[in-house]
Amino acid sequence: MSASEQVIQLEKTDPKFVEEIIEYGSKIFGREHMETITACFQCGTCSGSCPSGRRTAYRTRLVMRKALLGLKDEVLSSEELWYCTTCYTCYERCPRGVRTTDIIRVIRNIAAKSGRMKEQHKRVARLLIRFGHAVPITDEFKEIRKALGLSELPPTVHSYPEALDEVRKLIKIMKFDQMVGYQESG
Amino acid sequence: MKYALFLGCMIPLRLPNLEYATRNVLAEFGVELVDMREATCCPDPIGIRNMDYLTWLAIAARNLAVADEMGLDILTLCNGCYETLKTAYVTLTEDAEMREKINEILAKANREFKGKAKVKHLLEVFYHDIGLQKIREMVKRPLEGLKVAAHYGCHILRPSEILKFDDPENPRKLDELVEALGATPQQYEMKTLCCGAGLRNVMSEYSIRMAREKLVRVKEAGADCMVVACPFCFIQYDMGQFEIRRLTKERFDIPVFYFSELLGYAIGLSPRELGLGMHRVKVDRVLKKIR
């Protein structure tokens, strides 16, 4: 990394980004919950506790810092944003009461809204809309279920497809089908 | 005791042997299960929720509303389903504004979240509703001499302010359940470390390396086997051992049990009645140690 890359250029920051995060998350978790991000004093308990950070370049502390500095594009387009497993260890341990994991979720929601989500997650979502299960049945597992003496299809929406219509209706209302690129035929 | 059984995805569709074992074990305890026929995916607490929280909440609320209509508390077999459904339950119970908003959406599908059906994890049912005493009385084949490393998984413990199952840093309940079967709970380093399943879909190599971290500690501690309470953790540690072998050439050979299986064996069910032949890491060697 060259020296110029380490310099944060003010014109490339969005000072309103942290307010955008708080505002977006307030509708889900309430304002008080979200405002805890401003209490972060960069102690690093989150990164030190992070099971993903042991193995990947994901650094919770860095995400918090960058969010507070307004480095919006960097935060929203970083690959590492998707490496949190949501284990909530940092959430439990933060000495400043920052609601880290929920804040990460909100930042991911904001990223997803502008199309910056993982293709793998979109695929899971499309399976949910198509089958009602994120991991649908296969012929192999029909056979295994039968061999065990269980019903070939589990007694869920897989056996009662009229319930799936309900779910699709809800998903359409939320416009979630558009978000994940679901098409009824394909 | 009677519950609405919420199967989720991973157990009925990829690990049906765990569904089979759990149904057989609960029947031995006289627990009645009513299938939630209209239930879908919980939905998945990581992928779906991280793209659109409100869609996740609405679909979870619909599953809760199905149980409300059945008039029964929900029994979940998976930490992921447990965290999704319980977080949704607590959110909609405590946040009147959110409840109104979600119920307006659910009304379009003729559903309503009433908050009557509570959400229980399988371990809660064993620990609280059935109880250690009853379990001890049912044990016919005490697992004496077996050192069992308990892996709780994240989404049964944290966020503790919502789940309230056990101490998030020093959980004891699964160890106590293991002890009730006559086995010895084996303590090991990094007991509350995540299995890495949440990363499997996005970054499978790192996910497997995360699972390895714990297997190394379990092996070092000298445990005979592991016990888990979640199908995602089960896959990470059972099938995961073969993926690690491909990646690092290490061989762990640590059998992994889902709690119902270990309990079922202790109360005298046969390996066949528990579907134990379907494990990737074979369990026979460990079972022989008991006799």
Short mmCIF file of N, CA, C and O in Angstrom, two decimals, chain A residues 24 27-29 33 51-52 54-56 79 82-89 91-93 99 105 108-109 112 117-118 120-125 128 132-138 141 144-145 148 150 154-158 160 163 166-167 169-171 173-174 176 179-180, chain B residues 7-10 12-14 16-17 19-20 23 35-41 43-55 59 62 83 98 105-106 108-109 111 154-155 157-161 168-169 190 192-194 198-199 201-203 206 209-210 212-213 217 278:
data_model
loop_
_atom_site.label_atom_id
_atom_site.label_comp_id
_atom_site.label_asym_id
_atom_site.label_seq_id
_atom_site.Cartn_x
_atom_site.Cartn_y
_atom_site.Cartn_z
N TYR A 24 -31.64 3.87 9.05
CA TYR A 24 -32.14 2.62 8.44
C TYR A 24 -32.43 1.58 9.53
O TYR A 24 -33.48 0.94 9.55
N LYS A 27 -35.59 1.76 12.12
CA LYS A 27 -36.89 1.20 11.73
C LYS A 27 -37.00 -0.27 12.14
O LYS A 27 -38.08 -0.81 12.24
N ILE A 28 -35.85 -0.89 12.37
CA ILE A 28 -35.86 -2.30 12.76
C ILE A 28 -35.62 -2.47 14.26
O ILE A 28 -36.38 -3.13 14.95
N PHE A 29 -34.55 -1.85 14.74
CA PHE A 29 -34.12 -2.09 16.12
C PHE A 29 -34.42 -0.93 17.08
O PHE A 29 -34.18 -1.06 18.27
N HIS A 33 -30.73 1.59 20.07
CA HIS A 33 -29.95 0.41 19.73
C HIS A 33 -28.89 0.78 18.68
O HIS A 33 -27.72 0.43 18.81
N PRO A 51 -14.56 -15.20 15.48
CA PRO A 51 -14.12 -16.49 14.95
C PRO A 51 -13.78 -16.39 13.46
O PRO A 51 -12.91 -17.12 12.97
N SER A 52 -14.43 -15.50 12.75
CA SER A 52 -14.16 -15.34 11.34
C SER A 52 -12.83 -14.59 11.16
O SER A 52 -12.00 -14.96 10.32
N ARG A 54 -10.30 -14.77 12.91
CA ARG A 54 -9.14 -15.64 13.15
C ARG A 54 -8.59 -16.19 11.85
O ARG A 54 -7.45 -16.59 11.77
N ARG A 55 -9.47 -16.27 10.86
CA ARG A 55 -9.13 -16.93 9.60
C ARG A 55 -9.20 -16.04 8.38
O ARG A 55 -8.64 -16.37 7.34
N THR A 56 -9.98 -14.96 8.45
CA THR A 56 -10.18 -14.13 7.25
C THR A 56 -9.71 -12.70 7.54
O THR A 56 -9.28 -12.39 8.65
N GLU A 79 -15.71 -7.09 0.26
CA GLU A 79 -16.01 -8.52 0.27
C GLU A 79 -16.14 -9.03 1.71
O GLU A 79 -17.01 -9.84 2.04
N TRP A 82 -19.26 -9.62 4.20
CA TRP A 82 -20.09 -10.83 4.20
C TRP A 82 -19.44 -11.99 4.94
O TRP A 82 -19.93 -13.11 4.89
N TYR A 83 -18.32 -11.75 5.62
CA TYR A 83 -17.63 -12.84 6.32
C TYR A 83 -18.04 -13.01 7.78
O TYR A 83 -17.56 -13.90 8.46
N CYS A 84 -18.89 -12.14 8.29
CA CYS A 84 -19.38 -12.29 9.68
C CYS A 84 -20.37 -13.45 9.71
O CYS A 84 -21.27 -13.51 8.87
N THR A 85 -20.19 -14.38 10.66
CA THR A 85 -21.10 -15.52 10.74
C THR A 85 -22.31 -15.22 11.63
O THR A 85 -23.14 -16.09 11.86
N THR A 86 -22.37 -14.02 12.17
CA THR A 86 -23.41 -13.59 13.12
C THR A 86 -23.43 -14.47 14.37
O THR A 86 -24.49 -14.83 14.86
N CYS A 87 -22.25 -14.76 14.91
CA CYS A 87 -22.17 -15.59 16.12
C CYS A 87 -22.50 -14.78 17.37
O CYS A 87 -22.74 -15.34 18.43
N TYR A 88 -22.50 -13.45 17.25
CA TYR A 88 -22.86 -12.54 18.36
C TYR A 88 -21.88 -12.55 19.53
O TYR A 88 -22.22 -12.11 20.62
N THR A 89 -20.66 -13.07 19.33
CA THR A 89 -19.70 -13.05 20.44
C THR A 89 -19.28 -11.60 20.74
O THR A 89 -19.25 -11.18 21.90
N TYR A 91 -20.92 -8.93 20.13
CA TYR A 91 -22.13 -8.27 20.64
C TYR A 91 -22.24 -8.46 22.16
O TYR A 91 -22.57 -7.55 22.91
N GLU A 92 -21.95 -9.69 22.60
CA GLU A 92 -22.01 -10.00 24.03
C GLU A 92 -20.88 -9.30 24.80
O GLU A 92 -21.04 -8.94 25.95
N ARG A 93 -19.72 -9.14 24.15
CA ARG A 93 -18.52 -8.71 24.88
C ARG A 93 -18.22 -7.23 24.79
O ARG A 93 -17.40 -6.74 25.56
N ARG A 99 -24.02 -2.39 19.58
CA ARG A 99 -24.78 -3.55 19.10
C ARG A 99 -24.19 -4.01 17.77
O ARG A 99 -24.86 -3.95 16.73
N ARG A 105 -25.59 -6.28 10.38
CA ARG A 105 -26.76 -6.71 9.61
C ARG A 105 -27.39 -5.53 8.86
O ARG A 105 -27.79 -5.67 7.70
N ARG A 108 -25.29 -4.54 5.94
CA ARG A 108 -25.50 -5.52 4.86
C ARG A 108 -26.83 -5.28 4.16
O ARG A 108 -26.92 -5.40 2.94
N ASN A 109 -27.87 -4.94 4.93
CA ASN A 109 -29.17 -4.62 4.31
C ASN A 109 -29.04 -3.42 3.37
O ASN A 109 -29.61 -3.41 2.29
N ALA A 112 -27.20 -4.54 0.29
CA ALA A 112 -28.06 -5.39 -0.54
C ALA A 112 -29.08 -4.56 -1.32
O ALA A 112 -29.41 -4.86 -2.47
N MET A 117 -24.95 -7.56 -2.83
CA MET A 117 -25.00 -8.72 -1.93
C MET A 117 -24.34 -9.89 -2.62
O MET A 117 -24.00 -9.83 -3.79
N LYS A 118 -24.17 -10.99 -1.89
CA LYS A 118 -23.51 -12.16 -2.45
C LYS A 118 -24.49 -12.94 -3.33
O LYS A 118 -25.65 -13.14 -2.95
N GLN A 120 -24.50 -16.01 -3.76
CA GLN A 120 -24.90 -17.22 -3.02
C GLN A 120 -26.14 -16.97 -2.16
O GLN A 120 -27.00 -17.83 -2.02
N HIS A 121 -26.21 -15.78 -1.55
CA HIS A 121 -27.37 -15.47 -0.70
C HIS A 121 -28.62 -15.28 -1.56
O HIS A 121 -29.72 -15.66 -1.18
N LYS A 122 -28.44 -14.67 -2.73
CA LYS A 122 -29.58 -14.50 -3.64
C LYS A 122 -30.12 -15.86 -4.07
O LYS A 122 -31.32 -16.05 -4.19
N ARG A 123 -29.19 -16.79 -4.30
CA ARG A 123 -29.60 -18.12 -4.74
C ARG A 123 -30.45 -18.81 -3.66
O ARG A 123 -31.47 -19.41 -3.95
N VAL A 124 -29.99 -18.70 -2.41
CA VAL A 124 -30.74 -19.28 -1.29
C VAL A 124 -32.14 -18.67 -1.23
O VAL A 124 -33.14 -19.36 -1.06
N ALA A 125 -32.20 -17.35 -1.43
CA ALA A 125 -33.49 -16.66 -1.37
C ALA A 125 -34.42 -17.14 -2.48
O ALA A 125 -35.61 -17.34 -2.26
N LEU A 128 -35.89 -20.41 -1.56
CA LEU A 128 -36.96 -20.22 -0.57
C LEU A 128 -38.27 -19.83 -1.27
O LEU A 128 -39.33 -20.36 -0.94
N GLY A 132 -40.18 -22.91 -0.78
CA GLY A 132 -40.56 -22.73 0.63
C GLY A 132 -39.46 -23.21 1.56
O GLY A 132 -39.53 -23.03 2.77
N HIS A 133 -38.45 -23.86 1.02
CA HIS A 133 -37.30 -24.31 1.80
C HIS A 133 -36.02 -23.80 1.14
O HIS A 133 -35.90 -23.86 -0.09
N ALA A 134 -35.09 -23.33 1.95
CA ALA A 134 -33.82 -22.83 1.41
C ALA A 134 -32.96 -23.99 0.91
O ALA A 134 -32.03 -23.81 0.14
N VAL A 135 -33.25 -25.20 1.42
CA VAL A 135 -32.53 -26.40 1.01
C VAL A 135 -33.59 -27.41 0.57
O VAL A 135 -34.06 -28.19 1.37
N PRO A 136 -34.01 -27.37 -0.68
CA PRO A 136 -35.15 -28.21 -1.08
C PRO A 136 -34.81 -29.70 -1.18
O PRO A 136 -33.64 -30.09 -1.17
N ILE A 137 -35.85 -30.51 -1.26
CA ILE A 137 -35.68 -31.97 -1.34
C ILE A 137 -35.00 -32.35 -2.65
O ILE A 137 -35.07 -31.63 -3.64
N THR A 138 -34.33 -33.49 -2.64
CA THR A 138 -33.76 -34.07 -3.87
C THR A 138 -34.23 -35.52 -3.93
O THR A 138 -34.72 -36.07 -2.93
N PHE A 141 -32.59 -37.73 -1.30
CA PHE A 141 -33.08 -37.64 0.08
C PHE A 141 -34.52 -38.14 0.22
O PHE A 141 -34.93 -38.55 1.31
N ILE A 144 -33.78 -41.71 0.92
CA ILE A 144 -33.25 -41.90 2.28
C ILE A 144 -34.38 -41.78 3.31
O ILE A 144 -34.48 -42.58 4.23
N ARG A 145 -35.25 -40.78 3.12
CA ARG A 145 -36.38 -40.62 4.05
C ARG A 145 -37.25 -41.88 4.05
O ARG A 145 -37.65 -42.38 5.10
N LEU A 148 -35.75 -44.83 5.82
CA LEU A 148 -35.79 -44.68 7.28
C LEU A 148 -37.20 -44.95 7.84
O LEU A 148 -37.37 -45.12 9.04
N LEU A 150 -39.65 -42.67 7.15
CA LEU A 150 -40.29 -41.35 7.22
C LEU A 150 -41.09 -41.12 5.94
O LEU A 150 -40.87 -41.82 4.95
N PRO A 154 -41.16 -34.26 3.59
CA PRO A 154 -41.44 -33.92 4.99
C PRO A 154 -42.81 -33.24 5.12
O PRO A 154 -43.29 -32.62 4.16
N PRO A 155 -43.43 -33.39 6.29
CA PRO A 155 -44.76 -32.77 6.50
C PRO A 155 -44.64 -31.27 6.72
O PRO A 155 -44.91 -30.74 7.80
N THR A 156 -44.18 -30.58 5.68
CA THR A 156 -44.04 -29.11 5.71
C THR A 156 -44.67 -28.60 4.44
O THR A 156 -45.39 -29.34 3.77
N VAL A 157 -44.35 -27.38 4.08
CA VAL A 157 -44.85 -26.79 2.84
C VAL A 157 -44.52 -27.69 1.62
O VAL A 157 -45.21 -27.63 0.60
N HIS A 158 -43.51 -28.51 1.74
CA HIS A 158 -43.17 -29.44 0.65
C HIS A 158 -44.34 -30.38 0.34
O HIS A 158 -44.54 -30.81 -0.79
N TYR A 160 -47.55 -29.58 1.39
CA TYR A 160 -48.78 -28.79 1.38
C TYR A 160 -48.55 -27.49 0.61
O TYR A 160 -48.43 -26.41 1.21
N ALA A 163 -49.71 -23.65 1.04
CA ALA A 163 -49.09 -22.72 1.99
C ALA A 163 -48.00 -21.89 1.32
O ALA A 163 -47.69 -20.78 1.75
N GLU A 166 -49.12 -18.51 -0.05
CA GLU A 166 -49.16 -17.45 0.98
C GLU A 166 -47.82 -16.75 1.09
O GLU A 166 -47.73 -15.52 1.15
N VAL A 167 -46.78 -17.58 1.15
CA VAL A 167 -45.44 -17.03 1.34
C VAL A 167 -45.02 -16.19 0.14
O VAL A 167 -44.46 -15.10 0.28
N LYS A 169 -46.97 -14.59 -1.80
CA LYS A 169 -47.74 -13.35 -1.74
C LYS A 169 -47.02 -12.34 -0.82
O LYS A 169 -46.85 -11.18 -1.18
N LEU A 170 -46.58 -12.81 0.34
CA LEU A 170 -45.89 -11.93 1.29
C LEU A 170 -44.60 -11.39 0.67
O LEU A 170 -44.26 -10.22 0.81
N ILE A 171 -43.89 -12.27 -0.02
CA ILE A 171 -42.61 -11.88 -0.61
C ILE A 171 -42.81 -10.83 -1.71
O ILE A 171 -42.03 -9.90 -1.84
N ILE A 173 -45.31 -8.64 -1.77
CA ILE A 173 -45.64 -7.39 -1.08
C ILE A 173 -44.36 -6.68 -0.64
O ILE A 173 -44.24 -5.46 -0.74
N MET A 174 -43.40 -7.47 -0.16
CA MET A 174 -42.14 -6.89 0.32
C MET A 174 -41.19 -6.53 -0.83
O MET A 174 -40.12 -6.01 -0.60
N PHE A 176 -39.39 -8.49 -2.33
CA PHE A 176 -38.15 -9.25 -2.11
C PHE A 176 -37.81 -10.08 -3.35
O PHE A 176 -36.64 -10.33 -3.63
N MET A 179 -35.77 -8.00 -5.56
CA MET A 179 -34.44 -7.77 -4.99
C MET A 179 -33.47 -8.92 -5.30
O MET A 179 -32.30 -8.69 -5.57
N VAL A 180 -33.98 -10.16 -5.27
CA VAL A 180 -33.09 -11.30 -5.45
C VAL A 180 -33.18 -11.89 -6.86
O VAL A 180 -32.63 -12.95 -7.13
N LEU B 7 -39.82 -28.38 11.68
CA LEU B 7 -38.69 -29.17 11.18
C LEU B 7 -37.57 -28.36 10.57
O LEU B 7 -36.42 -28.77 10.60
N GLY B 8 -37.91 -27.19 9.99
CA GLY B 8 -36.89 -26.41 9.30
C GLY B 8 -36.49 -27.06 7.99
O GLY B 8 -37.28 -27.81 7.40
N CYS B 9 -35.28 -26.80 7.52
CA CYS B 9 -34.82 -27.33 6.23
C CYS B 9 -33.77 -28.43 6.38
O CYS B 9 -33.88 -29.50 5.80
N MET B 10 -32.71 -28.13 7.11
CA MET B 10 -31.53 -28.99 7.08
C MET B 10 -31.81 -30.38 7.64
O MET B 10 -31.34 -31.37 7.08
N PRO B 12 -34.91 -32.23 8.01
CA PRO B 12 -35.72 -33.15 7.19
C PRO B 12 -35.16 -33.37 5.78
O PRO B 12 -35.42 -34.41 5.18
N LEU B 13 -34.40 -32.40 5.26
CA LEU B 13 -34.02 -32.47 3.85
C LEU B 13 -32.58 -32.87 3.59
O LEU B 13 -32.23 -33.22 2.47
N ARG B 14 -31.71 -32.82 4.60
CA ARG B 14 -30.32 -33.28 4.41
C ARG B 14 -29.85 -34.24 5.49
O ARG B 14 -28.91 -34.99 5.27
N PRO B 16 -32.14 -36.46 7.47
CA PRO B 16 -33.40 -37.04 7.95
C PRO B 16 -33.18 -38.07 9.07
O PRO B 16 -34.10 -38.34 9.84
N ASN B 17 -31.97 -38.62 9.15
CA ASN B 17 -31.67 -39.55 10.25
C ASN B 17 -31.82 -38.86 11.60
O ASN B 17 -32.23 -39.48 12.59
N GLU B 19 -33.96 -36.40 12.22
CA GLU B 19 -35.41 -36.28 12.43
C GLU B 19 -35.95 -37.61 12.97
O GLU B 19 -36.71 -37.65 13.95
N TYR B 20 -35.51 -38.68 12.34
CA TYR B 20 -35.96 -40.02 12.71
C TYR B 20 -35.58 -40.34 14.16
O TYR B 20 -36.43 -40.76 14.96
N ARG B 23 -37.65 -38.10 16.63
CA ARG B 23 -39.05 -38.55 16.77
C ARG B 23 -39.12 -39.80 17.66
O ARG B 23 -39.97 -39.90 18.54
N ASP B 35 -47.11 -32.11 13.52
CA ASP B 35 -46.31 -31.50 12.45
C ASP B 35 -46.88 -30.15 12.04
O ASP B 35 -48.09 -29.99 11.93
N MET B 36 -46.00 -29.19 11.80
CA MET B 36 -46.44 -27.88 11.29
C MET B 36 -46.46 -27.96 9.77
O MET B 36 -45.51 -27.59 9.10
N ARG B 37 -47.57 -28.46 9.24
CA ARG B 37 -47.66 -28.74 7.80
C ARG B 37 -47.53 -27.50 6.94
O ARG B 37 -47.12 -27.58 5.79
N GLU B 38 -47.90 -26.36 7.49
CA GLU B 38 -47.86 -25.15 6.66
C GLU B 38 -46.58 -24.34 6.86
O GLU B 38 -46.46 -23.22 6.38
N ALA B 39 -45.63 -24.94 7.60
CA ALA B 39 -44.39 -24.21 7.88
C ALA B 39 -43.45 -24.23 6.69
O ALA B 39 -43.39 -25.19 5.93
N THR B 40 -42.69 -23.13 6.55
CA THR B 40 -41.65 -23.04 5.53
C THR B 40 -40.29 -23.01 6.23
O THR B 40 -40.20 -23.28 7.42
N CYS B 41 -39.27 -22.65 5.48
CA CYS B 41 -37.95 -22.31 6.05
C CYS B 41 -38.21 -21.22 7.09
O CYS B 41 -39.11 -20.40 6.93
N PRO B 43 -37.29 -18.03 8.23
CA PRO B 43 -36.23 -18.29 7.26
C PRO B 43 -34.82 -18.06 7.82
O PRO B 43 -34.63 -17.42 8.83
N ASP B 44 -33.92 -18.63 7.07
CA ASP B 44 -32.49 -18.62 7.33
C ASP B 44 -32.01 -17.31 7.96
O ASP B 44 -32.18 -16.24 7.40
N PRO B 45 -31.41 -17.40 9.16
CA PRO B 45 -31.05 -16.17 9.90
C PRO B 45 -29.86 -15.42 9.33
O PRO B 45 -29.56 -14.33 9.79
N ILE B 46 -29.17 -15.98 8.36
CA ILE B 46 -27.97 -15.29 7.86
C ILE B 46 -28.23 -14.69 6.48
O ILE B 46 -28.24 -13.48 6.33
N GLY B 47 -28.48 -15.53 5.48
CA GLY B 47 -28.65 -15.03 4.12
C GLY B 47 -29.82 -14.08 3.94
O GLY B 47 -29.66 -12.90 3.64
N ILE B 48 -31.02 -14.59 4.17
CA ILE B 48 -32.25 -13.82 3.93
C ILE B 48 -32.29 -12.56 4.81
O ILE B 48 -32.55 -11.46 4.35
N ARG B 49 -31.97 -12.76 6.09
CA ARG B 49 -32.07 -11.66 7.04
C ARG B 49 -31.07 -10.55 6.75
O ARG B 49 -31.32 -9.38 7.02
N ASN B 50 -29.93 -10.92 6.17
CA ASN B 50 -28.91 -9.92 5.88
C ASN B 50 -29.18 -9.16 4.60
O ASN B 50 -28.53 -8.17 4.31
N MET B 51 -30.13 -9.65 3.81
CA MET B 51 -30.49 -8.90 2.61
C MET B 51 -31.69 -8.00 2.90
O MET B 51 -31.72 -6.85 2.51
N ASP B 52 -32.69 -8.54 3.57
CA ASP B 52 -33.86 -7.72 3.89
C ASP B 52 -34.49 -8.18 5.20
O ASP B 52 -35.23 -9.17 5.24
N TYR B 53 -34.21 -7.45 6.25
CA TYR B 53 -34.63 -7.82 7.59
C TYR B 53 -36.15 -7.96 7.71
O TYR B 53 -36.66 -8.87 8.35
N LEU B 54 -36.89 -7.05 7.08
CA LEU B 54 -38.35 -7.07 7.24
C LEU B 54 -38.99 -8.27 6.54
O LEU B 54 -39.97 -8.84 7.04
N THR B 55 -38.45 -8.68 5.40
CA THR B 55 -38.95 -9.89 4.73
C THR B 55 -38.71 -11.09 5.64
O THR B 55 -39.60 -11.93 5.84
N ILE B 59 -41.79 -13.46 7.24
CA ILE B 59 -41.93 -14.90 6.99
C ILE B 59 -41.82 -15.69 8.30
O ILE B 59 -42.54 -16.66 8.53
N ARG B 62 -45.07 -15.37 10.04
CA ARG B 62 -46.07 -16.27 9.48
C ARG B 62 -45.94 -17.67 10.07
O ARG B 62 -46.92 -18.30 10.43
N GLU B 83 -33.03 -19.35 16.74
CA GLU B 83 -32.70 -17.93 16.84
C GLU B 83 -33.65 -17.09 16.00
O GLU B 83 -34.12 -16.04 16.43
N MET B 98 -43.95 -2.46 15.51
CA MET B 98 -43.49 -3.46 14.55
C MET B 98 -44.54 -4.56 14.37
O MET B 98 -44.80 -5.03 13.27
N ILE B 105 -49.15 -6.81 7.09
CA ILE B 105 -48.66 -7.59 5.94
C ILE B 105 -49.24 -9.01 5.99
O ILE B 105 -49.74 -9.52 5.00
N LEU B 106 -49.20 -9.63 7.17
CA LEU B 106 -49.70 -11.00 7.32
C LEU B 106 -51.19 -11.10 7.00
O LEU B 106 -51.67 -12.15 6.52
N LYS B 108 -52.75 -9.98 4.64
CA LYS B 108 -52.93 -10.26 3.21
C LYS B 108 -52.91 -11.76 2.94
O LYS B 108 -53.34 -12.22 1.89
N ALA B 109 -52.36 -12.51 3.86
CA ALA B 109 -52.33 -13.97 3.72
C ALA B 109 -53.25 -14.62 4.77
O ALA B 109 -53.11 -15.80 5.09
N ARG B 111 -53.31 -14.30 7.98
CA ARG B 111 -52.62 -14.78 9.17
C ARG B 111 -52.49 -13.64 10.17
O ARG B 111 -52.51 -12.46 9.79
N CYS B 154 -23.72 -21.27 18.30
CA CYS B 154 -23.94 -19.85 18.63
C CYS B 154 -25.40 -19.53 18.89
O CYS B 154 -25.75 -18.89 19.89
N HIS B 155 -26.25 -19.97 17.97
CA HIS B 155 -27.61 -19.43 17.98
C HIS B 155 -28.57 -20.11 18.96
O HIS B 155 -29.78 -19.96 18.87
N LEU B 157 -27.27 -19.76 22.18
CA LEU B 157 -26.75 -18.98 23.31
C LEU B 157 -26.84 -17.47 23.10
O LEU B 157 -27.09 -16.72 24.05
N ARG B 158 -26.56 -17.01 21.89
CA ARG B 158 -26.42 -15.59 21.66
C ARG B 158 -27.31 -15.12 20.51
O ARG B 158 -27.44 -15.86 19.53
N PRO B 159 -27.91 -13.93 20.60
CA PRO B 159 -27.78 -12.95 21.67
C PRO B 159 -28.52 -13.40 22.93
O PRO B 159 -29.72 -13.69 22.87
N SER B 160 -27.82 -13.42 24.05
CA SER B 160 -28.40 -13.98 25.28
C SER B 160 -29.56 -13.15 25.81
O SER B 160 -30.45 -13.67 26.47
N GLU B 161 -29.57 -11.84 25.51
CA GLU B 161 -30.66 -10.98 26.01
C GLU B 161 -32.00 -11.42 25.41
O GLU B 161 -33.05 -11.17 25.97
N PRO B 168 -23.87 -17.19 28.03
CA PRO B 168 -23.28 -17.16 26.69
C PRO B 168 -21.77 -17.42 26.68
O PRO B 168 -21.21 -17.78 25.64
N GLU B 169 -21.10 -17.22 27.79
CA GLU B 169 -19.65 -17.43 27.84
C GLU B 169 -19.28 -18.75 28.51
O GLU B 169 -18.22 -19.30 28.26
N MET B 190 -11.85 -23.05 24.00
CA MET B 190 -12.68 -22.39 22.97
C MET B 190 -14.03 -23.09 22.77
O MET B 190 -14.48 -23.32 21.65
N THR B 192 -17.02 -22.04 23.21
CA THR B 192 -18.12 -21.28 22.59
C THR B 192 -17.78 -20.81 21.18
O THR B 192 -18.50 -20.00 20.61
N LEU B 193 -16.67 -21.32 20.62
CA LEU B 193 -16.29 -20.90 19.26
C LEU B 193 -17.31 -21.38 18.22
O LEU B 193 -17.76 -22.52 18.25
N CYS B 194 -17.62 -20.50 17.30
CA CYS B 194 -18.56 -20.75 16.20
C CYS B 194 -18.06 -21.89 15.31
O CYS B 194 -16.86 -22.01 15.06
N GLY B 198 -21.99 -20.53 9.12
CA GLY B 198 -22.52 -19.28 8.55
C GLY B 198 -21.72 -18.76 7.39
O GLY B 198 -22.14 -17.86 6.67
N LEU B 199 -20.52 -19.32 7.21
CA LEU B 199 -19.65 -18.86 6.15
C LEU B 199 -19.56 -19.87 5.01
O LEU B 199 -18.99 -19.59 3.97
N ASN B 201 -21.54 -21.10 2.79
CA ASN B 201 -22.12 -20.74 1.51
C ASN B 201 -21.29 -19.68 0.78
O ASN B 201 -21.27 -19.62 -0.44
N VAL B 202 -20.60 -18.84 1.54
CA VAL B 202 -19.90 -17.70 0.97
C VAL B 202 -18.43 -18.01 0.72
O VAL B 202 -17.84 -17.57 -0.26
N MET B 203 -17.83 -18.76 1.62
CA MET B 203 -16.37 -18.95 1.62
C MET B 203 -16.08 -20.31 2.21
O MET B 203 -15.69 -20.41 3.38
N TYR B 206 -12.65 -21.17 4.26
CA TYR B 206 -12.49 -20.55 5.58
C TYR B 206 -13.46 -21.17 6.58
O TYR B 206 -13.16 -21.33 7.76
N ARG B 209 -11.99 -24.27 7.74
CA ARG B 209 -10.85 -24.00 8.63
C ARG B 209 -11.32 -23.57 10.02
O ARG B 209 -10.66 -23.81 11.02
N MET B 210 -12.47 -22.90 10.07
CA MET B 210 -13.04 -22.53 11.37
C MET B 210 -13.47 -23.78 12.14
O MET B 210 -13.26 -23.89 13.34
N ARG B 212 -12.18 -26.66 11.86
CA ARG B 212 -10.94 -27.33 12.25
C ARG B 212 -10.41 -26.80 13.58
O ARG B 212 -9.92 -27.58 14.42
N GLU B 213 -10.51 -25.49 13.78
CA GLU B 213 -10.00 -24.88 15.02
C GLU B 213 -10.54 -25.62 16.25
O GLU B 213 -9.82 -25.88 17.21
N ARG B 217 -8.87 -28.62 19.24
CA ARG B 217 -8.96 -28.49 20.71
C ARG B 217 -9.65 -29.71 21.34
O ARG B 217 -9.29 -30.15 22.41
N MET B 278 -25.80 -43.59 9.42
CA MET B 278 -25.68 -42.56 8.39
C MET B 278 -24.63 -41.49 8.65
O MET B 278 -24.50 -40.54 7.89
#
